[in-house]
Amino acid sequence: MSNTTTAPPPAWGDPRLSAAEARSLAALCARMIPASAAHGVPGADDPLIQADIARSLGRDAQAVHDTLALLERIAGGGFAGLAAARQDAACATLRAEGGTGLTVLGRIVLQCYYRDDRVMLSLGMEPRPPFPKGHALPQGDWSLLDPVRARGRIWRDAPGGG
């Protein structure tokens, strides 16, 4: 008899993807951000980016599971194996019906894609965190804030003068 116990998945959903979900996710990511030979960047279906996505699900895992399940229902099953035109049609329906789950998934995909060193280098940026060195920003036209300043205060003080 084994003494090992399996912990239940967190309340926000199991962060692990099944093999079928991983295939669907990779195919969906390829439709969202395809590779570009002209710019020398991978697509969002690249194995390194996919691994980062899988590690980044965290509290959003259930929304991702639900969105991938919806995609499979829309596609009639086997989204990853569909021809490109049928994948595009399924993606169009998913955009219309995906709601916040698709927004969550899109945020994770974009976050992981733009965290990839190859993508950052293609944008002419050092592949590093913004701090402690920071990033130089060009000076803008500060007069664009004049209407905001002219509007005046739009908040109220907290009770107790805080």
mmCIF file of C-alpha atoms in Angstrom:
data_model
loop_
_atom_site.group_PDB
_atom_site.id
_atom_site.type_symbol
_atom_site.label_atom_id
_atom_site.label_comp_id
_atom_site.label_asym_id
_atom_site.label_seq_id
_atom_site.Cartn_x
_atom_site.Cartn_y
_atom_site.Cartn_z
ATOM 1 C CA MET A 1 0.000 0.000 0.000
ATOM 2 C CA SER A 2 1.359 3.396 -0.977
ATOM 3 C CA ASN A 3 1.588 6.317 1.413
ATOM 4 C CA THR A 4 1.647 8.901 -1.372
ATOM 5 C CA THR A 5 -1.281 11.208 -1.708
ATOM 6 C CA THR A 6 -2.096 13.457 -4.576
ATOM 7 C CA ALA A 7 -2.964 16.994 -3.648
ATOM 8 C CA PRO A 8 -6.165 18.259 -5.210
ATOM 9 C CA PRO A 9 -5.765 20.905 -7.889
ATOM 10 C CA PRO A 10 -5.945 24.507 -6.677
ATOM 11 C CA ALA A 11 -9.347 26.176 -6.528
ATOM 12 C CA TRP A 12 -8.506 28.211 -9.631
ATOM 13 C CA GLY A 13 -8.004 25.095 -11.757
ATOM 14 C CA ASP A 14 -5.364 22.531 -12.567
ATOM 15 C CA PRO A 15 -2.458 24.395 -14.165
ATOM 16 C CA ARG A 16 -1.468 21.328 -16.196
ATOM 17 C CA LEU A 17 -2.683 20.984 -19.760
ATOM 18 C CA SER A 18 -3.652 17.628 -21.201
ATOM 19 C CA ALA A 19 -1.859 16.536 -24.372
ATOM 20 C CA ALA A 20 -4.971 17.389 -26.417
ATOM 21 C CA GLU A 21 -5.224 20.834 -24.798
ATOM 22 C CA ALA A 22 -1.530 21.471 -25.457
ATOM 23 C CA ARG A 23 -1.996 20.615 -29.159
ATOM 24 C CA SER A 24 -5.049 22.881 -29.424
ATOM 25 C CA LEU A 25 -3.258 25.686 -27.606
ATOM 26 C CA ALA A 26 -0.211 25.461 -29.883
ATOM 27 C CA ALA A 27 -2.416 25.501 -32.989
ATOM 28 C CA LEU A 28 -4.422 28.460 -31.659
ATOM 29 C CA CYS A 29 -1.219 30.329 -30.791
ATOM 30 C CA ALA A 30 0.069 29.732 -34.337
ATOM 31 C CA ARG A 31 -3.094 31.406 -35.656
ATOM 32 C CA MET A 32 -2.748 34.296 -33.177
ATOM 33 C CA ILE A 33 0.941 35.052 -33.778
ATOM 34 C CA PRO A 34 2.459 33.191 -36.732
ATOM 35 C CA ALA A 35 6.201 32.899 -37.224
ATOM 36 C CA SER A 36 7.812 35.488 -39.500
ATOM 37 C CA ALA A 37 10.888 34.608 -41.529
ATOM 38 C CA ALA A 38 11.034 38.225 -42.731
ATOM 39 C CA HIS A 39 11.454 39.473 -39.156
ATOM 40 C CA GLY A 40 13.277 36.403 -37.892
ATOM 41 C CA VAL A 41 10.838 35.693 -35.085
ATOM 42 C CA PRO A 42 9.161 32.503 -33.974
ATOM 43 C CA GLY A 43 5.429 32.088 -33.815
ATOM 44 C CA ALA A 44 3.635 31.826 -30.496
ATOM 45 C CA ASP A 45 3.481 28.071 -31.134
ATOM 46 C CA ASP A 46 7.261 27.806 -30.670
ATOM 47 C CA PRO A 47 8.100 25.099 -28.087
ATOM 48 C CA LEU A 48 9.975 27.527 -25.801
ATOM 49 C CA ILE A 49 7.084 29.985 -25.825
ATOM 50 C CA GLN A 50 4.578 27.166 -25.318
ATOM 51 C CA ALA A 51 6.552 25.962 -22.289
ATOM 52 C CA ASP A 52 6.483 29.499 -20.863
ATOM 53 C CA ILE A 53 2.722 29.684 -21.441
ATOM 54 C CA ALA A 54 2.195 26.357 -19.668
ATOM 55 C CA ARG A 55 4.256 27.594 -16.683
ATOM 56 C CA SER A 56 2.364 30.904 -16.598
ATOM 57 C CA LEU A 57 -1.228 29.672 -16.323
ATOM 58 C CA GLY A 58 -1.388 30.015 -12.534
ATOM 59 C CA ARG A 59 -4.668 31.437 -11.297
ATOM 60 C CA ASP A 60 -5.966 31.687 -14.867
ATOM 61 C CA ALA A 61 -5.763 27.940 -15.500
ATOM 62 C CA GLN A 62 -9.512 27.310 -15.348
ATOM 63 C CA ALA A 63 -10.263 30.130 -17.797
ATOM 64 C CA VAL A 64 -7.708 28.638 -20.206
ATOM 65 C CA HIS A 65 -9.155 25.122 -19.835
ATOM 66 C CA ASP A 66 -12.660 26.488 -20.458
ATOM 67 C CA THR A 67 -11.557 28.506 -23.494
ATOM 68 C CA LEU A 68 -9.770 25.537 -25.046
ATOM 69 C CA ALA A 69 -12.852 23.361 -24.406
ATOM 70 C CA LEU A 70 -15.007 25.987 -26.133
ATOM 71 C CA LEU A 71 -12.595 26.047 -29.070
ATOM 72 C CA GLU A 72 -12.847 22.261 -29.390
ATOM 73 C CA ARG A 73 -16.669 22.422 -29.310
ATOM 74 C CA ILE A 74 -16.677 25.137 -31.965
ATOM 75 C CA ALA A 75 -14.268 23.136 -34.129
ATOM 76 C CA GLY A 76 -16.188 19.908 -33.663
ATOM 77 C CA GLY A 77 -13.117 18.380 -31.980
ATOM 78 C CA GLY A 78 -9.542 18.112 -33.144
ATOM 79 C CA PHE A 79 -8.879 21.829 -33.750
ATOM 80 C CA ALA A 80 -5.141 21.215 -34.153
ATOM 81 C CA GLY A 81 -5.732 18.794 -37.025
ATOM 82 C CA LEU A 82 -8.045 21.032 -39.044
ATOM 83 C CA ALA A 83 -7.052 22.686 -42.305
ATOM 84 C CA ALA A 84 -6.016 26.340 -41.986
ATOM 85 C CA ALA A 85 -9.294 27.674 -43.415
ATOM 86 C CA ARG A 86 -11.345 25.663 -40.897
ATOM 87 C CA GLN A 87 -9.069 26.786 -38.076
ATOM 88 C CA ASP A 88 -9.575 30.404 -39.164
ATOM 89 C CA ALA A 89 -13.354 29.931 -39.138
ATOM 90 C CA ALA A 90 -13.235 28.360 -35.671
ATOM 91 C CA CYS A 91 -11.024 31.222 -34.445
ATOM 92 C CA ALA A 92 -13.489 33.795 -35.789
ATOM 93 C CA THR A 93 -16.303 32.123 -33.855
ATOM 94 C CA LEU A 94 -14.107 31.888 -30.763
ATOM 95 C CA ARG A 95 -13.397 35.640 -31.014
ATOM 96 C CA ALA A 96 -17.146 36.275 -31.035
ATOM 97 C CA GLU A 97 -18.001 33.839 -28.229
ATOM 98 C CA GLY A 98 -14.831 33.527 -26.146
ATOM 99 C CA GLY A 99 -15.559 36.354 -23.720
ATOM 100 C CA THR A 100 -13.243 37.005 -20.810
ATOM 101 C CA GLY A 101 -11.688 33.541 -21.031
ATOM 102 C CA LEU A 102 -10.293 34.350 -24.452
ATOM 103 C CA THR A 103 -9.095 37.728 -23.185
ATOM 104 C CA VAL A 104 -7.259 35.980 -20.352
ATOM 105 C CA LEU A 105 -5.702 33.463 -22.736
ATOM 106 C CA GLY A 106 -4.694 36.223 -25.150
ATOM 107 C CA ARG A 107 -3.004 38.137 -22.332
ATOM 108 C CA ILE A 108 -0.995 35.083 -21.300
ATOM 109 C CA VAL A 109 0.052 34.351 -24.893
ATOM 110 C CA LEU A 110 1.151 37.946 -25.521
ATOM 111 C CA GLN A 111 2.980 38.190 -22.201
ATOM 112 C CA CYS A 112 4.951 35.011 -22.891
ATOM 113 C CA TYR A 113 5.580 35.866 -26.540
ATOM 114 C CA TYR A 114 7.064 39.270 -25.759
ATOM 115 C CA ARG A 115 9.115 37.783 -22.922
ATOM 116 C CA ASP A 116 11.009 35.636 -25.434
ATOM 117 C CA ASP A 117 14.570 36.851 -26.042
ATOM 118 C CA ARG A 118 14.331 36.294 -29.811
ATOM 119 C CA VAL A 119 11.266 38.507 -30.035
ATOM 120 C CA MET A 120 12.813 41.237 -27.879
ATOM 121 C CA LEU A 121 15.976 41.239 -30.007
ATOM 122 C CA SER A 122 13.894 41.507 -33.197
ATOM 123 C CA LEU A 123 12.333 44.664 -31.738
ATOM 124 C CA GLY A 124 15.764 46.136 -31.111
ATOM 125 C CA MET A 125 15.450 45.779 -27.341
ATOM 126 C CA GLU A 126 17.813 44.155 -24.907
ATOM 127 C CA PRO A 127 16.313 40.894 -23.646
ATOM 128 C CA ARG A 128 16.321 41.902 -19.996
ATOM 129 C CA PRO A 129 13.930 43.138 -17.352
ATOM 130 C CA PRO A 130 13.236 46.886 -17.447
ATOM 131 C CA PHE A 131 14.752 47.358 -13.984
ATOM 132 C CA PRO A 132 17.217 48.259 -12.590
ATOM 133 C CA LYS A 133 18.649 49.801 -15.789
ATOM 134 C CA GLY A 134 15.333 51.044 -17.125
ATOM 135 C CA HIS A 135 14.473 51.853 -20.720
ATOM 136 C CA ALA A 136 14.945 55.259 -22.317
ATOM 137 C CA LEU A 137 11.750 56.780 -23.647
ATOM 138 C CA PRO A 138 11.645 59.591 -26.171
ATOM 139 C CA GLN A 139 10.365 62.885 -24.818
ATOM 140 C CA GLY A 140 6.804 63.536 -25.824
ATOM 141 C CA ASP A 141 4.616 66.592 -26.084
ATOM 142 C CA TRP A 142 3.717 67.375 -22.463
ATOM 143 C CA SER A 143 1.169 69.972 -23.609
ATOM 144 C CA LEU A 144 -1.112 67.038 -24.453
ATOM 145 C CA LEU A 145 -1.753 66.787 -20.704
ATOM 146 C CA ASP A 146 -3.041 70.379 -20.477
ATOM 147 C CA PRO A 147 -6.729 69.386 -20.852
ATOM 148 C CA VAL A 148 -6.312 66.876 -18.029
ATOM 149 C CA ARG A 149 -4.698 69.475 -15.787
ATOM 150 C CA ALA A 150 -7.388 72.029 -16.697
ATOM 151 C CA ARG A 151 -10.145 69.580 -15.788
ATOM 152 C CA GLY A 152 -9.242 69.940 -12.139
ATOM 153 C CA ARG A 153 -9.697 67.503 -9.331
ATOM 154 C CA ILE A 154 -12.022 64.546 -9.955
ATOM 155 C CA TRP A 155 -11.502 62.705 -6.673
ATOM 156 C CA ARG A 156 -12.550 63.303 -3.100
ATOM 157 C CA ASP A 157 -10.476 63.029 0.021
ATOM 158 C CA ALA A 158 -10.858 59.973 2.184
ATOM 159 C CA PRO A 159 -12.676 60.468 5.497
ATOM 160 C CA GLY A 160 -10.319 61.706 8.183
ATOM 161 C CA GLY A 161 -8.299 63.849 5.788
ATOM 162 C CA GLY A 162 -6.147 60.860 4.753
#
